[in-house]
GROMACS .gro file of C-alpha atoms in nm:
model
  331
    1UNK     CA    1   1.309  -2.645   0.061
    2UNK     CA    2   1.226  -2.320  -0.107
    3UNK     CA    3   1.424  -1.987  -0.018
    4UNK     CA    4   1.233  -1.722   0.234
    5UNK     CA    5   1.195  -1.377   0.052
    6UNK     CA    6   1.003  -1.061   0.166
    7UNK     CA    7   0.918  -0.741  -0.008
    8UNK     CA    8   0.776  -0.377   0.104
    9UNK     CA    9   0.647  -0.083   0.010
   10UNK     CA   10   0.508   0.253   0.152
   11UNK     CA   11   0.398   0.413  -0.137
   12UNK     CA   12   0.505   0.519  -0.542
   13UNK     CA   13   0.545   0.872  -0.635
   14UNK     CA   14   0.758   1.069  -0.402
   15UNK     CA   15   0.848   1.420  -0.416
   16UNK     CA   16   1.118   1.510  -0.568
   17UNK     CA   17   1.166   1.796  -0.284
   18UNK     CA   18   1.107   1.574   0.022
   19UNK     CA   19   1.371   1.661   0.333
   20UNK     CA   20   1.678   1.447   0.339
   21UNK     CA   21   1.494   1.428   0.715
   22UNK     CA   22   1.184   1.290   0.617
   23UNK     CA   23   1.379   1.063   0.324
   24UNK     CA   24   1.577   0.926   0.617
   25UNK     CA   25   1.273   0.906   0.894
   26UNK     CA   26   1.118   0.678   0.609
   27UNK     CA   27   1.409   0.447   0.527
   28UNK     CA   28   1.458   0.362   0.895
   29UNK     CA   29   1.076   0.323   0.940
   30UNK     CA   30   1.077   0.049   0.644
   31UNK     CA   31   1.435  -0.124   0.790
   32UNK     CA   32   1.261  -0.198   1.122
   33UNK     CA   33   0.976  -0.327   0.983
   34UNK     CA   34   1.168  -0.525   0.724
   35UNK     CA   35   1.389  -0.667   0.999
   36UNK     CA   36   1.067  -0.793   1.187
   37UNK     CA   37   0.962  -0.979   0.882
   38UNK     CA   38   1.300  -1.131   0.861
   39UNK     CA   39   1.303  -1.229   1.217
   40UNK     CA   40   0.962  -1.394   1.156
   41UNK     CA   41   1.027  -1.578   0.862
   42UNK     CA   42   1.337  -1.726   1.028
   43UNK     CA   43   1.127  -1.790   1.319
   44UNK     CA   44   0.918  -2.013   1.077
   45UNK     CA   45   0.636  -1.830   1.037
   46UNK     CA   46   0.421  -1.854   0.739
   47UNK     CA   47   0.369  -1.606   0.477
   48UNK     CA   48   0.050  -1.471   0.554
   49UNK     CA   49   0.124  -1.444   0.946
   50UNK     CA   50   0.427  -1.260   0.807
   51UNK     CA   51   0.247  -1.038   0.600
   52UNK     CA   52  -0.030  -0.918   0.836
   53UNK     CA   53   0.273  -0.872   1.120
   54UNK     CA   54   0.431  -0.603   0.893
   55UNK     CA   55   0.182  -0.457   0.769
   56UNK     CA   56   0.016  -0.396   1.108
   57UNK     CA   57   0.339  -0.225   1.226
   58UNK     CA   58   0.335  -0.005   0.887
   59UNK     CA   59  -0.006   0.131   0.985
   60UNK     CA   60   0.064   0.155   1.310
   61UNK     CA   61   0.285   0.454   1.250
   62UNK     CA   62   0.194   0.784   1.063
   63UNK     CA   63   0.512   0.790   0.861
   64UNK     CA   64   0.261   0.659   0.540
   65UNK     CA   65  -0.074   0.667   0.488
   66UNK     CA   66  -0.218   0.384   0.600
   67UNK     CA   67  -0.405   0.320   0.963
   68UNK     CA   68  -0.272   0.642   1.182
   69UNK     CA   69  -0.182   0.880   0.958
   70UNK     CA   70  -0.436   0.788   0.670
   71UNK     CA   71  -0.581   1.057   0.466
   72UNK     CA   72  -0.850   1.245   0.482
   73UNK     CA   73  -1.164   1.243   0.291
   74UNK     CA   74  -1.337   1.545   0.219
   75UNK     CA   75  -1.569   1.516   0.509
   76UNK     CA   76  -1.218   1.556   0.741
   77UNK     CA   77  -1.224   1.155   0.822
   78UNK     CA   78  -1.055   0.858   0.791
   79UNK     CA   79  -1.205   0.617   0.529
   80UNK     CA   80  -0.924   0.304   0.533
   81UNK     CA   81  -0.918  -0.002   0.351
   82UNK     CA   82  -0.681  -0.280   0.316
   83UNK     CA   83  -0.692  -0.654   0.183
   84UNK     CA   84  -0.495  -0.970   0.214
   85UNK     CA   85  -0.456  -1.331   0.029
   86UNK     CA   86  -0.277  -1.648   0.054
   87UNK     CA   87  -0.114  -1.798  -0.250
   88UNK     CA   88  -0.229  -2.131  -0.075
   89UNK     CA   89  -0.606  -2.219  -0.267
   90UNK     CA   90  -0.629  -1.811  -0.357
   91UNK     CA   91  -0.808  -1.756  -0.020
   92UNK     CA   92  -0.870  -1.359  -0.004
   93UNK     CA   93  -1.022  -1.146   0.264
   94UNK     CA   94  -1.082  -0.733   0.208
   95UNK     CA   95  -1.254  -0.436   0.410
   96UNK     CA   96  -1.331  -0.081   0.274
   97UNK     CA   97  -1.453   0.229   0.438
   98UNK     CA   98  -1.331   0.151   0.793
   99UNK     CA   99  -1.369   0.407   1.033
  100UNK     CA  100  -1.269   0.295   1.393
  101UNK     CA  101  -1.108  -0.055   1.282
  102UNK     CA  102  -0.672   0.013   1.469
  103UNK     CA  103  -0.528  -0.264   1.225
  104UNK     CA  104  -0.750  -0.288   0.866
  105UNK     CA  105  -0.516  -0.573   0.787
  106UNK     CA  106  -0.619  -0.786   1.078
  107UNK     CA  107  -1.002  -0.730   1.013
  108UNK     CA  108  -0.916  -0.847   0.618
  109UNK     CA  109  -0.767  -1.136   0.743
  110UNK     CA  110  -1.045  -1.200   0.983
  111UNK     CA  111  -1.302  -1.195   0.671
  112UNK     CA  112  -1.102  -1.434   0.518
  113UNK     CA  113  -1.061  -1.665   0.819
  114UNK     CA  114  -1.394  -1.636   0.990
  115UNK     CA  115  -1.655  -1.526   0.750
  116UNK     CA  116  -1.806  -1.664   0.436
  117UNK     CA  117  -1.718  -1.367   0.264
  118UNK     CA  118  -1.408  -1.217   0.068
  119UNK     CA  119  -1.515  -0.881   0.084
  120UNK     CA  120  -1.693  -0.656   0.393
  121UNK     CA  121  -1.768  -0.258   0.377
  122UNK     CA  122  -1.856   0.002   0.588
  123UNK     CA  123  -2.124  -0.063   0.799
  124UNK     CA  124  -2.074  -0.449   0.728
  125UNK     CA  125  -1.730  -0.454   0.814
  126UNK     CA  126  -1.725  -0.200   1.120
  127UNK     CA  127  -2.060  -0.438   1.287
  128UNK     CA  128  -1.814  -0.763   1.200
  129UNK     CA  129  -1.520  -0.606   1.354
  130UNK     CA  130  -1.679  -0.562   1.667
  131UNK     CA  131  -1.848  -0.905   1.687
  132UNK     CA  132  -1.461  -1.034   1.632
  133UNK     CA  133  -1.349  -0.808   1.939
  134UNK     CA  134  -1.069  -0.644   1.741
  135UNK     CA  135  -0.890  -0.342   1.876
  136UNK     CA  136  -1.166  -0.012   1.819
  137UNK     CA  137  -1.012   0.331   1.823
  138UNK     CA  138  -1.218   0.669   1.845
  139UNK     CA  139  -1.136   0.821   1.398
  140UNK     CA  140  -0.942   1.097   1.582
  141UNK     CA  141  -0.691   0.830   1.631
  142UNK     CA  142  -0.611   0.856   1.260
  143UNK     CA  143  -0.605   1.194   1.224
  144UNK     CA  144  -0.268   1.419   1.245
  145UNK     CA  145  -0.258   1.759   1.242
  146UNK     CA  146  -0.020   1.796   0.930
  147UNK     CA  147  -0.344   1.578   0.804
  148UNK     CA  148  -0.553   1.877   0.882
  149UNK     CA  149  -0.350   2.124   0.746
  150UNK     CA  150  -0.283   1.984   0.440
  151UNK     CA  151  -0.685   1.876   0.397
  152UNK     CA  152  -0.753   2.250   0.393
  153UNK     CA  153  -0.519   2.357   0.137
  154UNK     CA  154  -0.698   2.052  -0.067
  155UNK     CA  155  -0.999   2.211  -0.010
  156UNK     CA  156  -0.878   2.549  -0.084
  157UNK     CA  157  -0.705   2.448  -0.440
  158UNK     CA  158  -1.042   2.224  -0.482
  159UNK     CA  159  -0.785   1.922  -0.606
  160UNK     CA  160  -0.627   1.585  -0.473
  161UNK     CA  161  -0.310   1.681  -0.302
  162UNK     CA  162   0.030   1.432  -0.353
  163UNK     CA  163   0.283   1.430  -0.093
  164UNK     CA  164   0.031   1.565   0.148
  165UNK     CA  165   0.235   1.545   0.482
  166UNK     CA  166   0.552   1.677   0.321
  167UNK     CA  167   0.541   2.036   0.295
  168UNK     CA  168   0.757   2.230   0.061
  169UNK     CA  169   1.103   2.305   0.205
  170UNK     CA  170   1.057   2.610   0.446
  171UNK     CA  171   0.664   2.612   0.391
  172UNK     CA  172   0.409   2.598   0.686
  173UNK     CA  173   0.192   2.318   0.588
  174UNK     CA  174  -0.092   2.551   0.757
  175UNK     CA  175  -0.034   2.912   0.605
  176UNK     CA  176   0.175   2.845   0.293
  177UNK     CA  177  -0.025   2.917  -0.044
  178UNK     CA  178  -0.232   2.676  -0.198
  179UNK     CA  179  -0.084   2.773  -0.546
  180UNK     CA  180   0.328   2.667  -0.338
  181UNK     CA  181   0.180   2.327  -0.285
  182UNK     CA  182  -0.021   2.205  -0.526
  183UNK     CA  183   0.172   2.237  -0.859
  184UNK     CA  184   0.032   2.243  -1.204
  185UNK     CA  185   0.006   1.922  -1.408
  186UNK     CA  186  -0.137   1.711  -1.668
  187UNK     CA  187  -0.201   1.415  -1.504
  188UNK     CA  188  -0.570   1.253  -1.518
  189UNK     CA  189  -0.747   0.977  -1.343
  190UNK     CA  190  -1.078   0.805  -1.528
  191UNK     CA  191  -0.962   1.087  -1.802
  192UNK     CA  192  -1.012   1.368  -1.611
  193UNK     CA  193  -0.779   1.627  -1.522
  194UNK     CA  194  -0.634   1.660  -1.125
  195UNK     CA  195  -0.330   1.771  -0.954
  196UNK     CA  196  -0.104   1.488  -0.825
  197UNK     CA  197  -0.268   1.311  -0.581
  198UNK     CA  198  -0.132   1.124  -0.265
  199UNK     CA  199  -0.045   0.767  -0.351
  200UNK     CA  200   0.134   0.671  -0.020
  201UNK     CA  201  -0.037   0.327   0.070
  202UNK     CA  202   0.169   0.042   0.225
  203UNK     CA  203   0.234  -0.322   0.130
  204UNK     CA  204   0.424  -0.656   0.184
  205UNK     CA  205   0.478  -0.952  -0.049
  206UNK     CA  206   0.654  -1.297   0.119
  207UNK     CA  207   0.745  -1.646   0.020
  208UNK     CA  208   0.842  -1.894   0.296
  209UNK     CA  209   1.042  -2.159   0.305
  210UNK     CA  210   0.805  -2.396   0.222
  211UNK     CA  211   0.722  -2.163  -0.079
  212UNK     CA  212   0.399  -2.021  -0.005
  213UNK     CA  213   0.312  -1.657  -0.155
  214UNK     CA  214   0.095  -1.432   0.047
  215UNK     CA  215   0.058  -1.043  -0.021
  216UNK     CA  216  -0.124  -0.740   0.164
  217UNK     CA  217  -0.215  -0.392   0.084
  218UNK     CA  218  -0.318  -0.140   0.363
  219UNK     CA  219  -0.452   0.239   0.244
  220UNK     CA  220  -0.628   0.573   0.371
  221UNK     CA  221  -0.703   0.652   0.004
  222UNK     CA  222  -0.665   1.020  -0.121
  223UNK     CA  223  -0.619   1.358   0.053
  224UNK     CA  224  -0.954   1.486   0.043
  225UNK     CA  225  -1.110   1.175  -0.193
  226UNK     CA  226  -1.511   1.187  -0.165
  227UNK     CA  227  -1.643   0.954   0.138
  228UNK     CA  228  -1.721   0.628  -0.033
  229UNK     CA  229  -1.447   0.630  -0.248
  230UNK     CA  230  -1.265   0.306  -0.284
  231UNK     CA  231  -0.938   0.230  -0.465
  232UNK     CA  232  -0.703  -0.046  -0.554
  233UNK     CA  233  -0.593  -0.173  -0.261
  234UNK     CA  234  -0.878  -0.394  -0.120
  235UNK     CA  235  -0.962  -0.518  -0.469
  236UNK     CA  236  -0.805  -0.844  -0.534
  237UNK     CA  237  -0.644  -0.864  -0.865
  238UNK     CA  238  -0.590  -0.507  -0.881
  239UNK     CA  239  -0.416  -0.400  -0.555
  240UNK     CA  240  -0.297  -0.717  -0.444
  241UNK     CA  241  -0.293  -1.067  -0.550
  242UNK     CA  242  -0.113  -1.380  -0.452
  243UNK     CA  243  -0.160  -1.767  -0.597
  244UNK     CA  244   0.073  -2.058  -0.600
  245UNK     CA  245   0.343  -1.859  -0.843
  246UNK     CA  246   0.379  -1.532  -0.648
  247UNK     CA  247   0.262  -1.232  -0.455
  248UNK     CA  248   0.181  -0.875  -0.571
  249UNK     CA  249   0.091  -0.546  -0.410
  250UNK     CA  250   0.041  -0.203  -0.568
  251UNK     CA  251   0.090   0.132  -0.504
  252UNK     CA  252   0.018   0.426  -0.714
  253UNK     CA  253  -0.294   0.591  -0.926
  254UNK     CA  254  -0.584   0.345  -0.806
  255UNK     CA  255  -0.815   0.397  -1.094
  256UNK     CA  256  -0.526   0.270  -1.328
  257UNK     CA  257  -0.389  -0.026  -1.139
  258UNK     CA  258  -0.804  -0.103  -1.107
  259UNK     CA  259  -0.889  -0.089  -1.504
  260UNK     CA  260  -0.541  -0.279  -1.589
  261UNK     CA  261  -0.577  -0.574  -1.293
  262UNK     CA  262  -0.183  -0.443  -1.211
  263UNK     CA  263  -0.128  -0.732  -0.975
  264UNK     CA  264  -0.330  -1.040  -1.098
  265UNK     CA  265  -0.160  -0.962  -1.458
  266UNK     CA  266   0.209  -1.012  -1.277
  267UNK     CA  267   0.096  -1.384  -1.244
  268UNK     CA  268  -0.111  -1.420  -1.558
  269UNK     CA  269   0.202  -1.339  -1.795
  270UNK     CA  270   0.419  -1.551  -1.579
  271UNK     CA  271   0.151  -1.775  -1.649
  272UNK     CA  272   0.048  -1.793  -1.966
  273UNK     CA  273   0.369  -1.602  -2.145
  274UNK     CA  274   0.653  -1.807  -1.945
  275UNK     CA  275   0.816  -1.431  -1.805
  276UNK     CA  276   1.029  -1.487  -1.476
  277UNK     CA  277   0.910  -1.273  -1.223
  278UNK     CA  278   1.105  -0.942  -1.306
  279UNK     CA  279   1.046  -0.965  -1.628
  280UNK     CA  280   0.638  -1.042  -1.559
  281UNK     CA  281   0.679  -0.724  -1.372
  282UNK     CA  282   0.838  -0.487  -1.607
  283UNK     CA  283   0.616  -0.612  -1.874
  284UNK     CA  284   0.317  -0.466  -1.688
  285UNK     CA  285   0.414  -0.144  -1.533
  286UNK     CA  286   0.537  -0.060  -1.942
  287UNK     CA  287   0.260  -0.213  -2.078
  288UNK     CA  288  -0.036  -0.235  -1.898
  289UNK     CA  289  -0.087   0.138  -1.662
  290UNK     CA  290  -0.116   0.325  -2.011
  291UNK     CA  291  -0.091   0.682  -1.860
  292UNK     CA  292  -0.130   0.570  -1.550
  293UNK     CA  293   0.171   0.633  -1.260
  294UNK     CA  294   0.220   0.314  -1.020
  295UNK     CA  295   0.455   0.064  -0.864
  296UNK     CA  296   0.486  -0.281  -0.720
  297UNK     CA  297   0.653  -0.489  -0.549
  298UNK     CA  298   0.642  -0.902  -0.584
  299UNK     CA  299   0.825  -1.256  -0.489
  300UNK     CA  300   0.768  -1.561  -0.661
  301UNK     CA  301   0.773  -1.928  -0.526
  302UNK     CA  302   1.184  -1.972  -0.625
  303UNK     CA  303   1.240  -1.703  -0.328
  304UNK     CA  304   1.284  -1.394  -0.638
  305UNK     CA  305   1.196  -0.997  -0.509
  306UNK     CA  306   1.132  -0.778  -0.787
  307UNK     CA  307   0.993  -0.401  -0.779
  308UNK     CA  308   0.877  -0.207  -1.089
  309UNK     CA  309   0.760   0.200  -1.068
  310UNK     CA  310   0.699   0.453  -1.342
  311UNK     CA  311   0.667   0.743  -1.084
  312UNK     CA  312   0.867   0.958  -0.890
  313UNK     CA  313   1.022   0.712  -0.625
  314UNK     CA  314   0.900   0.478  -0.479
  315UNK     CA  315   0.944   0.402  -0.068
  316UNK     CA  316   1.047   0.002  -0.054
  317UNK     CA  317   1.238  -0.233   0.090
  318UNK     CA  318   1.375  -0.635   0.066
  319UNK     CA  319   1.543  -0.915   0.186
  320UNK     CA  320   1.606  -1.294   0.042
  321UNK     CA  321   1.728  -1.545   0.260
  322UNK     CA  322   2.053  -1.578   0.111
  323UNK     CA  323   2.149  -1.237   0.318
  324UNK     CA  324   2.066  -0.967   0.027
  325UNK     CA  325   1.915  -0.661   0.176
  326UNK     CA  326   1.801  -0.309   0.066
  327UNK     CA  327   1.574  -0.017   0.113
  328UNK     CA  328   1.540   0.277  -0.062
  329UNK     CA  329   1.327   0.535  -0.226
  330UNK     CA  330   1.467   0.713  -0.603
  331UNK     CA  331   1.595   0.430  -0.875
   0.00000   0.00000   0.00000
C-alpha cells in the first residue's frame, strides 16, 4: 500500500505588508480545509473526490480568489475558470469564462465525467452546466465590495493590481491613492511592462493510498484582466497536471507557467531525467519560468509533498500520512 499525501495552495506572491490579521485569517482558512482532505483520505476516498472536496470549500470562501471572491475583469464581472485530472489514464476535464457556475471545480469534473470533451468555455460550458443541474448563482454572488474598490483603483492606475483585497496598512481600499497601492515595478508579462498583478488562485495535489495522483486548479484570473482572458489554470500541462508519477498545480504569472508547461514539465524531468519529486520541482521553478514569478505545489506516487516559489510567499499547506503537517505563507 502506498502512503496518502495532500498538498494546497491559495496563491504565490504575497505582500510583503499583508496584516498579521489577514496572514492569520488565511492560515486558518487553509488548516480547515487541509484537515477535510485529511479526514477524506482516511475515510478512503480517492484522489480526485479528494481534490474536488477541497477545492470546492477553497472557492467557497472569499479569503482567495477563486469562486466568491474572484476578481474582476474590466467589465466589473466575474470570469472564473478552473480544471481537474486524474493521474489514473490522464483523464482531464476544464471550464473557462464561467459566469454563474457556484463550484468551477465540480463543472471541470463534470466535463471530464460526462462529456466527450476535455475542455468547455463560456457559453459552452455555462449551457452544459445547466443541462447537468449544478448549483447556478446570480455573478453578484462573486463579487465583494473590497472587489469593487480595488477594481476602481485598477482602473484608475490603468494596470493589473497584486494583492488586490489587501489594502495597505491604514489605507481605505476605496479612497486611498492609486499611486499608495499600486507600486512601481519592472515586472512584464508576454514582454510587456505591468504593475504586479493578483496571482491568488487556489489548488490541491493528492496521492491515495492506493497511489493514485489527481490535481486541481480553481481561478478568477486578474484584477481588472480583459473579459476573455484565460490563464494557466484550466490549461492542462500548464496549470495543472497529474499522470501515474504525480500531481501538479500552479500558481503565479499565467502567461509564464503557460509558455514553460510549469506543471506537465514536473513529471517530464522526473520522467525522462530520473529527478525525485523535489528535485523535479526545483529544477523547474529555476529553470524553466525565465523571468517569470510562480509557485507549485506537487505529490508523487511514493506519498512525497514538495512546494517550489520564486515570489513573494506563497499561501500553502500539507500533510503525509505518516502525521507531518504544515501551513504557511513566507519561506
Amino acid at each position: 500500500m502506498a502512503k496518502w499525501a495532500i498538498a494546497i495552495h491559495g496563491g504565490a506572491g504575497v505582500d510583503p505588508n499583508l496584516p498579521e490579521q489577514r496572514q492569520e485569517d488565511a492560515k486558518r482558512l487553509l488548516s480547515r480545509c487541509l484537515q477535510i482532505g485529511v479526514d477524506a483520505l482516511k475515510a478512503n476516498k480517492t484522489a480526485l473526490d479528494v481534490v474536488e472536496l477541497v477545492v470546492r470549500e477553497l472557492e467557497s470562501d472569499p479569503m482567495f480568489n477563486s469562486g466568491r471572491g474572484s476578481a474582476l475583469t474590466a467589465k466589473g464581472t466575474v470570469e472564473m475558470e478552473a480544471s481537474i485530472m486524474d493521474g489514473r489514464g490522464r483523464r482531464c476535464g476544464a471550464v473557462s469564462g464561467l459566469t454563474t457556475v457556484k463550484n468551477p471545480v465540480s463543472l471541470a469534473r463534470l466535463v471530464m465525467d460526462r462529456s466527450p470533451h476535455s475542455y468547455l468555455a463560456f457559453d459552452g460550458a455555462e449551457e452544459f452546466a445547466r443541462e447537468q443541474g449544478v448549483e447556478i448563482v446570480d455573478n453578484s454572488y462573486f463579487i465583494t465590495e473590497e472587489n469593487i474598490g480595488m477594481l476602481k483603483l485598477a482602473k484608475e492606475a490603468n494596470t493589473i493590481l497584486f494583492d488586490y483585497r489587501i489594502p495597505l496598512p491604514g489605507a481605505d481600499t476605496c479612497s486611498a491613492s492609486v499611486g499608495s497601492l499600486v507600486p512601481d515595478t519592472t515586472l512584464q508579462m508576454n514582454g510587456l511592462p505591468i504593475s504586479i498583478y493578483s496571482p491568488e488562485t487556489v489548488g490541491c495535489v493528492v496521492v491515495d493510498s492506493t497511489g493514485n495522483c489527481a490535481a486541481a486548479t480553481s481561478t478568477g484570473g486578474l484584477m481588472n484582466k480583459k473579459s476573455g482572458r484565460i490563464g494557466d489554470s484550466p490549461l492542462i500541462g500548464s496549470g495543472t497536471y497529474a499522470c501515474d508519477l504525480c500531481a501538479i498545480s500552479c500558481t503565479g504569472e499565467g502567461e509564464a507557467i503557460i509558455r514553460s508547461t510549469l506543471a506537465r514539465d514536473v513529471a517530464a524531468v522526473m520522467e525522462y531525467k530520473g529527478l525525485n519529486l523535489q528535485e523535479a520541482v526545483d529544477f523547474v521553478v529555476k529553470e524553466r519560468l525565465d523571468q517569470g514569478q510562480a509557485g507549485l505545489i506537487a505529490v508523487s506516487r511514493n506519498g512525497e509533498v514538495a512546494c517550489k516559489f520564486n515570489s513573494n510567499g506563497m499561501f500553502r499547506g500539507c500533510a503525509t500520512e505518516d502525521g507531518y503537517m504544515e501551513v504557511g505563507i513566507w519561506e
